[in-house]
mmCIF file of C-alpha atoms and ligand atoms in Angstrom:
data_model
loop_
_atom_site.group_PDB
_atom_site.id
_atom_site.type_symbol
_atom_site.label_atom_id
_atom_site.label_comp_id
_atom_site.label_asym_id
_atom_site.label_seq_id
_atom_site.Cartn_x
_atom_site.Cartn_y
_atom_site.Cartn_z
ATOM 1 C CA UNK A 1 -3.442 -31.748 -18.411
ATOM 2 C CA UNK A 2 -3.976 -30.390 -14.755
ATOM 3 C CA UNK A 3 -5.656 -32.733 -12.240
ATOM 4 C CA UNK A 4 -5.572 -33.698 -8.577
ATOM 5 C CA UNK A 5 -3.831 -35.913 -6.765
ATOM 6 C CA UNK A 6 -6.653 -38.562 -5.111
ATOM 7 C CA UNK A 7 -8.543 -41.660 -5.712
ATOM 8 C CA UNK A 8 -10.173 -41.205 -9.358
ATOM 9 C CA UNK A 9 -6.528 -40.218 -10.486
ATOM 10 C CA UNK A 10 -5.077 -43.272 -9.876
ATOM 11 C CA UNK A 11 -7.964 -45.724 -10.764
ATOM 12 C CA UNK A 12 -7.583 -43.263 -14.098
ATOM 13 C CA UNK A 13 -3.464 -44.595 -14.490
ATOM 14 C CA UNK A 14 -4.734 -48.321 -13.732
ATOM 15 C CA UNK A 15 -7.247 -48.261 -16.622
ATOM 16 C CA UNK A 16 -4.649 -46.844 -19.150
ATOM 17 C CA UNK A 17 -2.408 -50.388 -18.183
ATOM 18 C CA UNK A 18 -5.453 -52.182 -18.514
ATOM 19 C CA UNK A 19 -6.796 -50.497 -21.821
ATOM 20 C CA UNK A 20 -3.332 -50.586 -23.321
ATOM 21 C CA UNK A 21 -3.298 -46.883 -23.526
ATOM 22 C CA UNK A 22 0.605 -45.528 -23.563
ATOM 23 C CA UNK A 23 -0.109 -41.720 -24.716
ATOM 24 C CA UNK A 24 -2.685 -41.788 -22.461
ATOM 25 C CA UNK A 25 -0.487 -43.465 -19.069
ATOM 26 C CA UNK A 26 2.813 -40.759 -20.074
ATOM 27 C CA UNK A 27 0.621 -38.185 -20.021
ATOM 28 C CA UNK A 28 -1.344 -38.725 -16.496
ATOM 29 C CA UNK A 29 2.125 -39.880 -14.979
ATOM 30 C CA UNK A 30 3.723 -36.224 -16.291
ATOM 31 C CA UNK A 31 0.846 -34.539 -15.156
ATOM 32 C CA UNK A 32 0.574 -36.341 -11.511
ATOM 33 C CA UNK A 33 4.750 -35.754 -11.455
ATOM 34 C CA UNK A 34 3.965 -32.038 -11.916
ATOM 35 C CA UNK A 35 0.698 -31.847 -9.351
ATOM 36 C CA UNK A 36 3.406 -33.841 -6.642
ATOM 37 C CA UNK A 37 2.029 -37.193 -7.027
ATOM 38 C CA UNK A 38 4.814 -39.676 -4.431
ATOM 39 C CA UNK A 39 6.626 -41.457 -7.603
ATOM 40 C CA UNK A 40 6.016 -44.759 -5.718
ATOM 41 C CA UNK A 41 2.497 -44.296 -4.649
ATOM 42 C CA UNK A 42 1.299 -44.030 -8.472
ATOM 43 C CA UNK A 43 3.314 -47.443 -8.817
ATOM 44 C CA UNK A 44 1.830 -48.998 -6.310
ATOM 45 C CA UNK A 45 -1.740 -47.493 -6.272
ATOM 46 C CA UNK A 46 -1.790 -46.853 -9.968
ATOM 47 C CA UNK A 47 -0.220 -48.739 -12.628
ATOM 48 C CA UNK A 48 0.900 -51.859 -10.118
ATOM 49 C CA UNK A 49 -3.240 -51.637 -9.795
ATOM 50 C CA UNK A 50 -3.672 -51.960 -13.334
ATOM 51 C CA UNK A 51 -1.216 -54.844 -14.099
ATOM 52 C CA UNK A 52 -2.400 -56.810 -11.430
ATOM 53 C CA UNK A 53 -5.654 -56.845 -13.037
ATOM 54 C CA UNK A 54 -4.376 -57.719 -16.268
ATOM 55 C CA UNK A 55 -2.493 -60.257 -14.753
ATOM 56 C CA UNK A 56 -5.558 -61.379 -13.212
ATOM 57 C CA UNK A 57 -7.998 -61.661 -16.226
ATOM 58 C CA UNK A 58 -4.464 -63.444 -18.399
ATOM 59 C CA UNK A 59 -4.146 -65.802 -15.403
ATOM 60 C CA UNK A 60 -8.387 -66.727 -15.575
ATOM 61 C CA UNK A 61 -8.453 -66.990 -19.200
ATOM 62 C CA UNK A 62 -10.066 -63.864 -19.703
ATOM 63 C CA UNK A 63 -7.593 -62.151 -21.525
ATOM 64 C CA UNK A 64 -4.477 -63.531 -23.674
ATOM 65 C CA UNK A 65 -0.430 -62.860 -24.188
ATOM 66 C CA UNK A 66 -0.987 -59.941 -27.130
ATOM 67 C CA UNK A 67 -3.209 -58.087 -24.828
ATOM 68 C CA UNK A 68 -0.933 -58.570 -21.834
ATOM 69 C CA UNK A 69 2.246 -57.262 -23.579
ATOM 70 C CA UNK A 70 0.195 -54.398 -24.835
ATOM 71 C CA UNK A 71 -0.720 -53.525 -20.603
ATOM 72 C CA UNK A 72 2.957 -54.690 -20.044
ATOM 73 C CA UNK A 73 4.760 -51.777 -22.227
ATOM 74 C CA UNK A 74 2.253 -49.394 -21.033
ATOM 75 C CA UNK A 75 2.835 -49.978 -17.242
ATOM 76 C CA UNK A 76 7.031 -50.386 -18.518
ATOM 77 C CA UNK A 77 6.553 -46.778 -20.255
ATOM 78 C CA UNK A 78 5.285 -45.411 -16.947
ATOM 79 C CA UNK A 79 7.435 -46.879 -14.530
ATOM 80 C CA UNK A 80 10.948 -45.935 -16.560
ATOM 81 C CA UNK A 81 9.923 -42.057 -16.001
ATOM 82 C CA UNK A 82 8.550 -42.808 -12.256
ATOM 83 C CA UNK A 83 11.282 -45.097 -11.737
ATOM 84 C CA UNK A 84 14.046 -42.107 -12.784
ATOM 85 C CA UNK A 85 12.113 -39.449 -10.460
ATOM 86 C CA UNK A 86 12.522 -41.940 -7.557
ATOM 87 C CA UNK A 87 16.154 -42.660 -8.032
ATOM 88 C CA UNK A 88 16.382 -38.690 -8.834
ATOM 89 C CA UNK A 89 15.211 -38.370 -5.257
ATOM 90 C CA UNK A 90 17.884 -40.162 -3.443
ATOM 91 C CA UNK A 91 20.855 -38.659 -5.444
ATOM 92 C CA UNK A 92 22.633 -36.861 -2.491
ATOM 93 C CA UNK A 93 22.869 -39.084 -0.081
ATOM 94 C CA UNK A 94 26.000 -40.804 1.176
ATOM 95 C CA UNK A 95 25.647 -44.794 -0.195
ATOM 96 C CA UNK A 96 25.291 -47.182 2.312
ATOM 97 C CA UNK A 97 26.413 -50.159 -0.274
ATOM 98 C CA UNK A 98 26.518 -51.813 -3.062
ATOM 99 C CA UNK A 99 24.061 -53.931 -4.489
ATOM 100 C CA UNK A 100 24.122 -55.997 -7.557
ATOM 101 C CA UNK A 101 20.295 -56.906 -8.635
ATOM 102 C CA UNK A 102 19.032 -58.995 -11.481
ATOM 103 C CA UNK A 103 16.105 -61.233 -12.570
ATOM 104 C CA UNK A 104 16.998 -64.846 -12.944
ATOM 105 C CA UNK A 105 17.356 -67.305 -15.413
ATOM 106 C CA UNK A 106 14.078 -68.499 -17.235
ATOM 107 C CA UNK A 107 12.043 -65.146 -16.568
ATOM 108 C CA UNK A 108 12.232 -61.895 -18.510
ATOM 109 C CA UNK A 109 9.823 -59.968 -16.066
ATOM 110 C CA UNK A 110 11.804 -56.562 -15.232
ATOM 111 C CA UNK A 111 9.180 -54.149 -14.258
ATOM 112 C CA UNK A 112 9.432 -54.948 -10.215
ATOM 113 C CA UNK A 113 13.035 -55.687 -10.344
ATOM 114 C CA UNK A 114 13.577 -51.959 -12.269
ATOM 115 C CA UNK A 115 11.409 -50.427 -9.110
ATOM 116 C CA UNK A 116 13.413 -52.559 -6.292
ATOM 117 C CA UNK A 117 16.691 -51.025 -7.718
ATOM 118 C CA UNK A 118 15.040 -47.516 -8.421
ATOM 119 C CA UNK A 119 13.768 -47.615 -4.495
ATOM 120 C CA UNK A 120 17.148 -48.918 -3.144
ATOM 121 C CA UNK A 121 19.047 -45.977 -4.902
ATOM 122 C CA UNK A 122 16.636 -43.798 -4.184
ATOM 123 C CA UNK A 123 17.021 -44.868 -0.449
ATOM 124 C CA UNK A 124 21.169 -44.300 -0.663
ATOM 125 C CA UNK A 125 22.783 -47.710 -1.973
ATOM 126 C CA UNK A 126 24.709 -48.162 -5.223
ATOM 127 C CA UNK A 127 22.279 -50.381 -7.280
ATOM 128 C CA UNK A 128 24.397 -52.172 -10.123
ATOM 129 C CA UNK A 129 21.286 -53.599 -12.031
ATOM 130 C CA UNK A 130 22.301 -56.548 -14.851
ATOM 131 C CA UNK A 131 18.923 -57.069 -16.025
ATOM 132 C CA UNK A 132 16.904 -60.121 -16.967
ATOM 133 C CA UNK A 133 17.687 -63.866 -17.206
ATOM 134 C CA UNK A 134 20.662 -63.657 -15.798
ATOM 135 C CA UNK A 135 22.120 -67.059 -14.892
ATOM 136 C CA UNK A 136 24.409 -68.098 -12.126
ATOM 137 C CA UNK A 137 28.027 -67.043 -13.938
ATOM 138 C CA UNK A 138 26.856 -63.587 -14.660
ATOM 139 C CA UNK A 139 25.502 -63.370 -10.876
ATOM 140 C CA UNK A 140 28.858 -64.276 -9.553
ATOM 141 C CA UNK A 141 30.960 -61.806 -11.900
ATOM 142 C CA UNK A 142 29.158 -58.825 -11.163
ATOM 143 C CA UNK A 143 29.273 -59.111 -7.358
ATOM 144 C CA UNK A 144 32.890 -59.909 -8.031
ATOM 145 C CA UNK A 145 33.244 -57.401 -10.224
ATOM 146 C CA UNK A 146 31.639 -54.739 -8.325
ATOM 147 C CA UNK A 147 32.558 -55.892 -4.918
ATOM 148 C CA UNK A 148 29.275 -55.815 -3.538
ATOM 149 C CA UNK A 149 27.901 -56.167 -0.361
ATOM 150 C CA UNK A 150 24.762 -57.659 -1.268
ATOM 151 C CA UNK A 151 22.672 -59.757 -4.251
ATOM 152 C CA UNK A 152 19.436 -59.339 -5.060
ATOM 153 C CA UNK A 153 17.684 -61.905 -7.128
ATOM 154 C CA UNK A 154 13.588 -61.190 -8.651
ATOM 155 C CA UNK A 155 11.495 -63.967 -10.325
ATOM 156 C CA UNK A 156 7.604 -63.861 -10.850
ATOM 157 C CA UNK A 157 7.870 -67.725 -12.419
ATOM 158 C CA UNK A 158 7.773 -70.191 -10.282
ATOM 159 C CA UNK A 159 9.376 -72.872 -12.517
ATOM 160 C CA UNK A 160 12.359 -71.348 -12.316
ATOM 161 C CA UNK A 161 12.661 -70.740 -8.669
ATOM 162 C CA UNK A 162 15.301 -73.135 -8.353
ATOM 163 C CA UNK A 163 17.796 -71.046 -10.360
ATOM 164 C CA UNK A 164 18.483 -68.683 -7.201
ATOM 165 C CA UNK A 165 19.198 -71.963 -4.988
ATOM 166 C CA UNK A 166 22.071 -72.470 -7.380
ATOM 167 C CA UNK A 167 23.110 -69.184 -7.144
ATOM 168 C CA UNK A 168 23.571 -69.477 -3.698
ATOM 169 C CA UNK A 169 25.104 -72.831 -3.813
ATOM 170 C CA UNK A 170 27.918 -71.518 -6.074
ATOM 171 C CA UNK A 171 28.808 -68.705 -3.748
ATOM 172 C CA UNK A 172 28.866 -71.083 -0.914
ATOM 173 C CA UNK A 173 31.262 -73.246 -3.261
ATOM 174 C CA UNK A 174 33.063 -70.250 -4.532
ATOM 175 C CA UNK A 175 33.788 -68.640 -0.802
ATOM 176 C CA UNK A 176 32.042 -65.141 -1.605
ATOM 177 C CA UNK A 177 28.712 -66.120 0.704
ATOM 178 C CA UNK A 178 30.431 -65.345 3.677
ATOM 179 C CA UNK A 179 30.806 -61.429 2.716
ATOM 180 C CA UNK A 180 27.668 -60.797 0.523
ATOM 181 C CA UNK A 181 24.227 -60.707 1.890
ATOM 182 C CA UNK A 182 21.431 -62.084 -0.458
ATOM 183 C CA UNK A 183 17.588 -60.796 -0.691
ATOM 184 C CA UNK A 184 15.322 -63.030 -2.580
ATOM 185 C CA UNK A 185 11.847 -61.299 -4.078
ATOM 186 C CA UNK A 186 8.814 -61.671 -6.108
ATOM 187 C CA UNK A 187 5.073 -62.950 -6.119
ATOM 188 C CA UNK A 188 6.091 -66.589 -5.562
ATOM 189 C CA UNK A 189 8.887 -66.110 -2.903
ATOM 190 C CA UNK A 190 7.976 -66.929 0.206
ATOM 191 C CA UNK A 191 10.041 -66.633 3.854
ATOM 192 C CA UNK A 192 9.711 -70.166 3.899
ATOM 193 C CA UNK A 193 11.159 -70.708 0.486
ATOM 194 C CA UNK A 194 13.846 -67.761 1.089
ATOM 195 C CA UNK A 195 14.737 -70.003 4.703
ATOM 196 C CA UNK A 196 14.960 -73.283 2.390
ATOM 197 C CA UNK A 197 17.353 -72.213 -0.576
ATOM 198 C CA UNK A 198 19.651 -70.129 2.467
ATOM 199 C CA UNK A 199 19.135 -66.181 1.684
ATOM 200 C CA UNK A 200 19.257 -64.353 4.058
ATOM 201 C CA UNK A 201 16.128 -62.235 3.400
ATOM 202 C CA UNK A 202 12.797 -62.139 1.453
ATOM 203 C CA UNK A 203 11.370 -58.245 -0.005
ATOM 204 C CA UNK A 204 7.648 -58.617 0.050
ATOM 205 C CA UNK A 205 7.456 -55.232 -1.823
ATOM 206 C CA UNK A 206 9.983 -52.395 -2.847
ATOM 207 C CA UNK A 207 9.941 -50.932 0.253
ATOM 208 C CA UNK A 208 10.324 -53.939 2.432
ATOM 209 C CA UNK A 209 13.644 -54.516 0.501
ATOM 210 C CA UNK A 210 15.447 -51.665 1.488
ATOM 211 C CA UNK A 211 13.782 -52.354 5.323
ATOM 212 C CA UNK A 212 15.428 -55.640 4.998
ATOM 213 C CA UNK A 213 18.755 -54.919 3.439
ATOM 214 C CA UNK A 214 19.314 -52.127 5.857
ATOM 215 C CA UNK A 215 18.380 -54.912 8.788
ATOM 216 C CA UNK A 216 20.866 -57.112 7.216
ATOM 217 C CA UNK A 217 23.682 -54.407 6.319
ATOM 218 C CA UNK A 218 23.250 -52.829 9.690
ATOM 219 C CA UNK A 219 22.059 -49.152 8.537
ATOM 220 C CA UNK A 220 20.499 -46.907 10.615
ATOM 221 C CA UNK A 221 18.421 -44.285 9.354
ATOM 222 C CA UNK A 222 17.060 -41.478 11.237
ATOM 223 C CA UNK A 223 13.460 -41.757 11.483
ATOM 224 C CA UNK A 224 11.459 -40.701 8.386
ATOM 225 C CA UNK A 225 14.764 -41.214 6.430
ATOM 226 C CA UNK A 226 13.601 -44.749 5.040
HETATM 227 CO CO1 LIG B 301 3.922 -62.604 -17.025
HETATM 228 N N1 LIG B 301 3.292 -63.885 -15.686
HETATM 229 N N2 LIG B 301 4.421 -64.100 -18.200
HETATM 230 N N3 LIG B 301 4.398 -61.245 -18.303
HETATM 231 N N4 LIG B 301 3.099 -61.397 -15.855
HETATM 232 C C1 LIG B 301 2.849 -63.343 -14.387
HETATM 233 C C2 LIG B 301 4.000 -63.316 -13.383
HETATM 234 C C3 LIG B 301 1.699 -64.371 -13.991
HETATM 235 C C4 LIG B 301 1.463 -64.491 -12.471
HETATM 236 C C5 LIG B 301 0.403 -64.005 -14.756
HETATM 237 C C6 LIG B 301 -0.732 -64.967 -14.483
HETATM 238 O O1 LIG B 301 -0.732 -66.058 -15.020
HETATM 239 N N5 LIG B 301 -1.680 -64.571 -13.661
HETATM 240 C C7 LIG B 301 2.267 -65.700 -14.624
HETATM 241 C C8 LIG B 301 3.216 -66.513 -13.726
HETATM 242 C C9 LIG B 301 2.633 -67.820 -13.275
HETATM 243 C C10 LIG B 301 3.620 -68.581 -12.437
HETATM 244 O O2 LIG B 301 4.702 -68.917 -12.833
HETATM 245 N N6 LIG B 301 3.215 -68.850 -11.210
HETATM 246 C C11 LIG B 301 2.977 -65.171 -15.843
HETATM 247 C C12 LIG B 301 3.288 -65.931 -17.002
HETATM 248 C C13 LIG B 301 2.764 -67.354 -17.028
HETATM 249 C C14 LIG B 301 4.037 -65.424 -18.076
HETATM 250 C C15 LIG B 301 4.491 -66.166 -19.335
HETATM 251 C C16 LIG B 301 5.033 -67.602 -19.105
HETATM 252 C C17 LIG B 301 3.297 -66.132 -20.327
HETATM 253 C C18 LIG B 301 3.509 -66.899 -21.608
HETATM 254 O O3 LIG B 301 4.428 -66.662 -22.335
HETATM 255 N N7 LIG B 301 2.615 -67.829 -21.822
HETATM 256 C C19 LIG B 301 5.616 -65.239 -19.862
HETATM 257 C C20 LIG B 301 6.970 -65.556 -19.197
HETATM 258 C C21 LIG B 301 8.118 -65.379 -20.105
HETATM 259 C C22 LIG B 301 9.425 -65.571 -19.335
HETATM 260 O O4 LIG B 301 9.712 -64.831 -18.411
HETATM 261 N N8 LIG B 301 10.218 -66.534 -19.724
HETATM 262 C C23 LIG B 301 5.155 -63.921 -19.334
HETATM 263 C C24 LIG B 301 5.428 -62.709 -19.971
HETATM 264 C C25 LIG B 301 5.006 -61.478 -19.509
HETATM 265 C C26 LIG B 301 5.165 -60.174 -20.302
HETATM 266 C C27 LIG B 301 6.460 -60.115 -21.115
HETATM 267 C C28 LIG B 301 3.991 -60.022 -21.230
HETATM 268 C C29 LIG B 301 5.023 -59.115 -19.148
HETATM 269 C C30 LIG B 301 6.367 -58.681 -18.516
HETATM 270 C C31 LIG B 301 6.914 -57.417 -19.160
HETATM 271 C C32 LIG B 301 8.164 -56.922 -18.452
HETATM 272 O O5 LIG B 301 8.448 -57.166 -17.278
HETATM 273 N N9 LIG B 301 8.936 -56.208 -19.226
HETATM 274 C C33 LIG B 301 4.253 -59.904 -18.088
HETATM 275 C C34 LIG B 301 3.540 -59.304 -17.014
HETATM 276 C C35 LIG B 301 3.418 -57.801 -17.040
HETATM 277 C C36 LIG B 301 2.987 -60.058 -15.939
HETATM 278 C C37 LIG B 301 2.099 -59.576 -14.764
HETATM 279 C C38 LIG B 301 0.698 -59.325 -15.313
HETATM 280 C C39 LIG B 301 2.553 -58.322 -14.014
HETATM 281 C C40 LIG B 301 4.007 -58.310 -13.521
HETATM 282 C C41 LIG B 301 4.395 -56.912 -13.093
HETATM 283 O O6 LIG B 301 5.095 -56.204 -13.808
HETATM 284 N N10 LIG B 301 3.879 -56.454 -11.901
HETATM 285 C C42 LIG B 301 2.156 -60.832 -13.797
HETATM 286 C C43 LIG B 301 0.920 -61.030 -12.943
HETATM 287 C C44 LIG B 301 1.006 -60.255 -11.644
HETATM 288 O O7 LIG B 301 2.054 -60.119 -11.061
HETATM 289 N N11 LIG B 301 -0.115 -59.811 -11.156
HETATM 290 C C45 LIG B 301 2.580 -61.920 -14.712
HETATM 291 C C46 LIG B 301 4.093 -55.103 -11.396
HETATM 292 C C47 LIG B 301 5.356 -55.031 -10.517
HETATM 293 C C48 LIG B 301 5.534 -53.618 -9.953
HETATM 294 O O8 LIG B 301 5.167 -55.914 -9.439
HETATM 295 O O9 LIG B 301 6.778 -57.579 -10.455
HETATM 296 O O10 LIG B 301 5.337 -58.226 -8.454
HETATM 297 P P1 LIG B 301 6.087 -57.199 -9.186
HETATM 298 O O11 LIG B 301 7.248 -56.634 -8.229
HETATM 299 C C49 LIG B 301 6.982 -56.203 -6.908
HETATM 300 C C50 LIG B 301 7.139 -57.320 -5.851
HETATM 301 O O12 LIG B 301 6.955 -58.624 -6.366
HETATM 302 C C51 LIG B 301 8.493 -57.089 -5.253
HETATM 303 O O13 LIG B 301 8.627 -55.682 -5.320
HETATM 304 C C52 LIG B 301 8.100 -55.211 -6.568
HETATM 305 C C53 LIG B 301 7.624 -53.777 -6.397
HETATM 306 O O14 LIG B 301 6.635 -53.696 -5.383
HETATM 307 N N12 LIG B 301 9.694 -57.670 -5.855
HETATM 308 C C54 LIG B 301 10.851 -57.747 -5.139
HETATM 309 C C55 LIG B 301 9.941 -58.115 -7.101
HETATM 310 N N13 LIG B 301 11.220 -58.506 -7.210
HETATM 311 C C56 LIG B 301 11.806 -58.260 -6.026
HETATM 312 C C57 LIG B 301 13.132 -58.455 -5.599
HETATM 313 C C58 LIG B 301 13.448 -58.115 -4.288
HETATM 314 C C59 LIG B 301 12.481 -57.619 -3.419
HETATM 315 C C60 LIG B 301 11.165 -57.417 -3.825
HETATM 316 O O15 LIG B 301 14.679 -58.248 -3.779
HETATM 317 C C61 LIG B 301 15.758 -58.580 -4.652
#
């Protein structure tokens, strides 16, 4: 399949999340790969496009859980080989930490989380992901267990928003706050609600969470290096 890199090519991988359409989405992500497509730009303009629609007709009704799984592997199927290309990209550079990342307890949504950790390795930290509905225990042994320098905790639920105020609790309890920074993320997490439960940051978007855990970690990047 050989194509160009513009508009109608990424409207083209939000309608095969929408449409359900995995041979379809593998294919235009392999061909955009080979034409130089950014890895992140077809996530953001692309499939994130896509779900967010889908996510918008589930949330109005429109459209129901079978047909939202069915978008959901789809967009997963894309991101896993965008989200290897974008860690792929980082793979020589010197680490500037270590940071153990996880979705918490209550909510199996991964896809974000997956592209946080694939953008913060990609942009030279040591990204120990532990995957979905993790609770507060499992939090705590991995950053003990991999000495990190920083959390990160992802929900899209907001029912179980709460669970990262324990986390932080327990570290406070536990004496490992003082030496590990935590970033908070995800559609409902605000900067109020990041203030409230004590992180020390919020990542509005991929991006903006390597920003902020560089502000926090004290890196400094040559410009154009983040
Ligand atoms: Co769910 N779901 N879902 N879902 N789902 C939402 C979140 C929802 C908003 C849809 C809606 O109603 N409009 C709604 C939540 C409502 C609420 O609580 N306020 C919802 C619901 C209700 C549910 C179920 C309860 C449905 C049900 O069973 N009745 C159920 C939950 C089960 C559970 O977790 N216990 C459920 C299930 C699912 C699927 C399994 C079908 C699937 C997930 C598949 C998977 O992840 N493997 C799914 C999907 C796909 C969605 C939507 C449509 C898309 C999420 C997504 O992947 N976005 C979502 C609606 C939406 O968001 N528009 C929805 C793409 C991704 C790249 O973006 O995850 O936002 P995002 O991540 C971004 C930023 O948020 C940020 O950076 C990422 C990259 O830019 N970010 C961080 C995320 N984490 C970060 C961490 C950081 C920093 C930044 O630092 C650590």
């Amino acid at each position: 399949m050989a194509i160009e890199i513009n508009d109608e090519y990424f409207e083209k991988l939000a309608q095969a999340v929408i449409d359900g359409e995995e041979e379809e989405c593998v294919e235009l992500v392999n061909a955009g790969l080979e034409a130089g497509v950014d890895p992140l730009e077809a996530v953001e303009k692309g499939l994130g496009r896509g779900i967010g629609k889908v996510g918008e007709d589930f949330g109005a009704g429109i459209i129901f859980l079978p047909e939202l799984a069915m978008a959901a592997d789809v967009m997963k199927q894309g991101t896993a080989i965008l989200d290897e290309r974008i860690k792929a990209s980082g793979a020589d550079r010197l680490s500037h930490g270590k940071v153990v990342i996880g979705t918490i307890k209550g909510d199996i949504h991964d896809i974000g989380k997956s592209v946080v950790a694939a953008v913060l390795q990609a942009n030279g930290y040591d990204v120990i992901d532990i995957g979905i509905d993790i609770d507060v225990d499992t939090f705590l042994d991995a950053v003990k267990e991999h000495d990190a320098d920083a959390l990160g905790m992802s929900t899209l639920l907001t029912l179980p928003l709460m669970e990262m105020e324990k986390v932080i609790q327990r570290m406070q309890e536990t004496g490992m706050r003082d030496n590990v920074k935590v970033i908070v993320g995800g559609c409902p997490v605000t900067q109020e609600f990041a203030d409230e439960i004590g992180a020390d940051a919020v990542g509005f978007d991929a991006q903006d969470a390597v920003l902020k855990l560089d502000g926090l970690l004290g890196i400094n990047r040559p410009c154009g290096d983040a």
